[in-house]
mmCIF file of C-alpha atoms in Angstrom:
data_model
loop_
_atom_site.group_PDB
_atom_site.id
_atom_site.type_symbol
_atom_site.label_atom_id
_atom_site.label_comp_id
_atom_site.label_asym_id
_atom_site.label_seq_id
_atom_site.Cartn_x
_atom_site.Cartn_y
_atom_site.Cartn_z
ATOM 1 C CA UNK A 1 8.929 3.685 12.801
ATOM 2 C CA UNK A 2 9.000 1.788 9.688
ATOM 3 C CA UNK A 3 6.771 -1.107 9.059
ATOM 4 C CA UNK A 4 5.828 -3.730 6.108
ATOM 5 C CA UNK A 5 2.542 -2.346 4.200
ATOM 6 C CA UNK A 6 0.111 -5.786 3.131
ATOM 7 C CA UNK A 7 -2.142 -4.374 -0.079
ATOM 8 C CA UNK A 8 -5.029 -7.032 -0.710
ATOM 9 C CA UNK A 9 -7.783 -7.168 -2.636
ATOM 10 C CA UNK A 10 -11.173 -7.579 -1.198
ATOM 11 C CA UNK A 11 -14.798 -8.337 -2.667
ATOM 12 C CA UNK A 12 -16.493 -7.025 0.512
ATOM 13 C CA UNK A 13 -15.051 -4.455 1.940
ATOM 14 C CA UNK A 14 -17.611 -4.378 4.750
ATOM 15 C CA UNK A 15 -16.517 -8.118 6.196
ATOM 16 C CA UNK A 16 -12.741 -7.594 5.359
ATOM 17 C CA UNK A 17 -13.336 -4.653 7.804
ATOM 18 C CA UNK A 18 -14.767 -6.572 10.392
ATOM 19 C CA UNK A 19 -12.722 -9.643 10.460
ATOM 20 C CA UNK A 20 -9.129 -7.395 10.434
ATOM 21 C CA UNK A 21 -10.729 -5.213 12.738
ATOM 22 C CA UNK A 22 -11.168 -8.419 14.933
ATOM 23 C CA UNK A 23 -8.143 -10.106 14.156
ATOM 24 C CA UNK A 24 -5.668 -6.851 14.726
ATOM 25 C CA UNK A 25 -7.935 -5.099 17.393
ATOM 26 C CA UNK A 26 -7.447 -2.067 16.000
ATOM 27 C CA UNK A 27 -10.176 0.261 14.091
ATOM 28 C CA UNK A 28 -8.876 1.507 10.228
ATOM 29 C CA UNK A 29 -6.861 4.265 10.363
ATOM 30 C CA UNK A 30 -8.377 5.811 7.290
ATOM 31 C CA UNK A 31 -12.060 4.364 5.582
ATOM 32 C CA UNK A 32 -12.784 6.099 2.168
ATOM 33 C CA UNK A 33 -15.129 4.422 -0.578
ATOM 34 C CA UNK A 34 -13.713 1.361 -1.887
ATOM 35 C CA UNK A 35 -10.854 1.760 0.480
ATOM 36 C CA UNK A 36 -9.479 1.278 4.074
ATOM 37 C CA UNK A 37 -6.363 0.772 5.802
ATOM 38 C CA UNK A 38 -4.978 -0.278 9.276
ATOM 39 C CA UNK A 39 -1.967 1.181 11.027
ATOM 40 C CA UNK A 40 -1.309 -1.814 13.095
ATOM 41 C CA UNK A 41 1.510 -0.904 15.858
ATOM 42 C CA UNK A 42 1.971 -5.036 16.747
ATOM 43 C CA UNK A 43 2.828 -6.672 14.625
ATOM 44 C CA UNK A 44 4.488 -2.919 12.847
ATOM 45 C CA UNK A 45 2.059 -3.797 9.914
ATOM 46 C CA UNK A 46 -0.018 -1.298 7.600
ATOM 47 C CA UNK A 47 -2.705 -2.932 6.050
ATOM 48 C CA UNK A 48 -4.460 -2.039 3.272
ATOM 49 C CA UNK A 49 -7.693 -3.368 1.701
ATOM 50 C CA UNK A 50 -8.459 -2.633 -1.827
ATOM 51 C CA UNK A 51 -12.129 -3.019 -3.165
ATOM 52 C CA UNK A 52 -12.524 -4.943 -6.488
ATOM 53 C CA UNK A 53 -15.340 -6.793 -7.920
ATOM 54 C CA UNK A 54 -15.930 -10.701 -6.757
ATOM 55 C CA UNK A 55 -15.268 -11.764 -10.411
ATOM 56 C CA UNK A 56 -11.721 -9.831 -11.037
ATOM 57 C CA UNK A 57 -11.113 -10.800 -7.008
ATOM 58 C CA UNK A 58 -11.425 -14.545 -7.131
ATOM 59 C CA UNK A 59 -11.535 -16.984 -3.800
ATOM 60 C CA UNK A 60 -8.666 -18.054 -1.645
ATOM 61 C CA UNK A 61 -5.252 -16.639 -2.249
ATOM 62 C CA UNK A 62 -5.988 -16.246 -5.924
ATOM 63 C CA UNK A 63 -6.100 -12.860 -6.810
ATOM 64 C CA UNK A 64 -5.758 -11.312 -2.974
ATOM 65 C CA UNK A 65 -2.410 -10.056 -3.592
ATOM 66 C CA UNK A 66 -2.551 -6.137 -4.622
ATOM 67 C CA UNK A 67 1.041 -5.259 -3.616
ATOM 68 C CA UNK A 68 3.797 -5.170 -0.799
ATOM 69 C CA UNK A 69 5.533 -1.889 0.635
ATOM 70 C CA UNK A 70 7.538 -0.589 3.378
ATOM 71 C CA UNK A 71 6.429 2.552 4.948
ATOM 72 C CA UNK A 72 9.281 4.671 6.119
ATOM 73 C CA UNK A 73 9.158 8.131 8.331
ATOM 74 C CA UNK A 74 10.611 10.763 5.767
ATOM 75 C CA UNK A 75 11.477 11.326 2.218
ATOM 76 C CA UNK A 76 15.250 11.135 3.028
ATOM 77 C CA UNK A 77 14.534 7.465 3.687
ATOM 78 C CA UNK A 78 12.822 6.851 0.659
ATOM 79 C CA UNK A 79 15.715 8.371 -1.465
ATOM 80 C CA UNK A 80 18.312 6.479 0.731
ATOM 81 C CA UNK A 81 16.431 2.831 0.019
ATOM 82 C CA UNK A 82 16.037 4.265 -3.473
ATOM 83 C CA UNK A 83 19.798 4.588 -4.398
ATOM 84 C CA UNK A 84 20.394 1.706 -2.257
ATOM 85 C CA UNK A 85 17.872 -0.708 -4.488
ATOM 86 C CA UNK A 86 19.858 0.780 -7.622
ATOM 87 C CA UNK A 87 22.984 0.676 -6.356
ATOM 88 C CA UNK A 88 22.525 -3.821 -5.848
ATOM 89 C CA UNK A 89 21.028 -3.650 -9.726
ATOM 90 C CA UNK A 90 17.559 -3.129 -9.498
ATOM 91 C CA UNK A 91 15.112 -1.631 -11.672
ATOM 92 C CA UNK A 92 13.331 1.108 -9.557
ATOM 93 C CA UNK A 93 10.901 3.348 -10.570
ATOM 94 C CA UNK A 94 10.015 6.856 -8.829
ATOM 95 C CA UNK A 95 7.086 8.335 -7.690
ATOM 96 C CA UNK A 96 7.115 11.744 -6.114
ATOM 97 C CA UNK A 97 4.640 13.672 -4.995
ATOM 98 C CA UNK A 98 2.127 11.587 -6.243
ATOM 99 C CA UNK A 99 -1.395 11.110 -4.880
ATOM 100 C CA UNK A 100 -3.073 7.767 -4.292
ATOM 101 C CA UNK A 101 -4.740 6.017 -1.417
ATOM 102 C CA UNK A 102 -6.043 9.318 -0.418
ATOM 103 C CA UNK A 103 -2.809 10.364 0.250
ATOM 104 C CA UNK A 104 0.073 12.467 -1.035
ATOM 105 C CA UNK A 105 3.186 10.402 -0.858
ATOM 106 C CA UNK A 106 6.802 10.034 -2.407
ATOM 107 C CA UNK A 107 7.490 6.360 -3.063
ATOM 108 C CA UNK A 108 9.896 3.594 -5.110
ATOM 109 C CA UNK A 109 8.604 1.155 -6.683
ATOM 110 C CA UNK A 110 10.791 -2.451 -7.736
ATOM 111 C CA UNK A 111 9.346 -6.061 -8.594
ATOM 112 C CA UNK A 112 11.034 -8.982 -7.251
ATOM 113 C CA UNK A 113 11.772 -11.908 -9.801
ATOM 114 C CA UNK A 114 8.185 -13.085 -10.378
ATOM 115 C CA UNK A 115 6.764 -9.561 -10.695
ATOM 116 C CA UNK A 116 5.392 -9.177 -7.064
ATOM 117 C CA UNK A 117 5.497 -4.985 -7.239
ATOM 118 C CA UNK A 118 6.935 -3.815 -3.777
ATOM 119 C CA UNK A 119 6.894 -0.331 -2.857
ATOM 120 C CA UNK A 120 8.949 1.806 -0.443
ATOM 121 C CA UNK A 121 6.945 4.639 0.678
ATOM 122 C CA UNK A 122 6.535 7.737 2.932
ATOM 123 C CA UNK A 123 3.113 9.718 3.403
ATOM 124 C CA UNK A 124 3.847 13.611 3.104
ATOM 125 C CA UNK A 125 0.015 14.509 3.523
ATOM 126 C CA UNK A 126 -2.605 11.830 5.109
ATOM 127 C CA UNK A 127 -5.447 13.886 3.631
ATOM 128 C CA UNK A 128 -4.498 15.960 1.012
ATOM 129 C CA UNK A 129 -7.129 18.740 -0.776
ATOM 130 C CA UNK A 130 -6.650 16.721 -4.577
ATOM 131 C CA UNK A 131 -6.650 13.082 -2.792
ATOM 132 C CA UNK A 132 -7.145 9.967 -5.297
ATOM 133 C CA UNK A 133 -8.097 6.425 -4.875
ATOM 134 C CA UNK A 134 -6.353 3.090 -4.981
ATOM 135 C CA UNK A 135 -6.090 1.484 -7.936
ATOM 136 C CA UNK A 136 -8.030 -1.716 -7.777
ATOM 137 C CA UNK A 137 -5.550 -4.332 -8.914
ATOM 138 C CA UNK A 138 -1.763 -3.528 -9.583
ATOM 139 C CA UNK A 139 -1.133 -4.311 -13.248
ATOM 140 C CA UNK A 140 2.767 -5.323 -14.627
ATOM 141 C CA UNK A 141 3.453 -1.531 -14.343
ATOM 142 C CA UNK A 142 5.098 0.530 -11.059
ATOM 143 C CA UNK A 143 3.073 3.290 -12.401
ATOM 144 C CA UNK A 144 0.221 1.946 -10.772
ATOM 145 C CA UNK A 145 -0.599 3.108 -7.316
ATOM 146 C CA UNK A 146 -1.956 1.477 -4.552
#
């Protein structure tokens, strides 16, 4: 199953918890410090909540965005929507085997005209030995993890 993957940025993890908990009715998937994320079957969504301080965070829309991604089932998919993005003239960037939201994953990475970073991804290893956080905020870079 793919499905769209949501990346905000939260200043309380805590009560971002509680209130997607409440408005999915589903529990996180995966809870780590600074970090959690939903694997919502309806609407196909995966959710992700990113931890940053109230002051880099903001109020309202400003500042919630982290990133956007589409989670796909295997690495073959990735590749495929990889040579596919270059193939209509976009500038992708690569990612394999790379750990981040305590995960090991294999991902492409493209901005869309006004530099909202979108990600195509597949998780190799949910819980991998060397796992690493999200980054807090995606900068201008695909580099950046989320």
């Amino acid at each position: 199953m793919s499905r769209v993957q949501l990346a905000l940025n939260v200043s309380d993890l805590e009560a971002s918890v509680v209130f997607y908990t409440h408005l999915f009715g589903v529990a996180p998937h995966k809870r780590r410090p600074g970090y959690a994320n939903f694997a919502i079957e309806e609407p196909a969504l995966k959710l992700v909540l990113i931890e940053v301080p109230a002051d880099q965070r903001g109020t309202g829309v400003q500042g919630a965005l982290n990133h956007l991604g589409v989670e796909v089932e295997e690495v073959a998919m990735v590749e495929a929507q990889a040579q596919r993005l270059r193939d209509a003239g976009l500038a992708a960037f690569d990612e394999k085997d790379t750990t981040c939201c305590y995960a090991l994953q294999d991902k492409v990475w493209v901005h869309d005209p006004a530099g909202a970073p979108w990600e195509i991804y597949t998780v190799k290893d949910d819980n991998p030995a060397a796992a690493q956080p999200a980054l807090a905020m995606v900068e201008s870079t695909p580099a950046n993890c989320c």
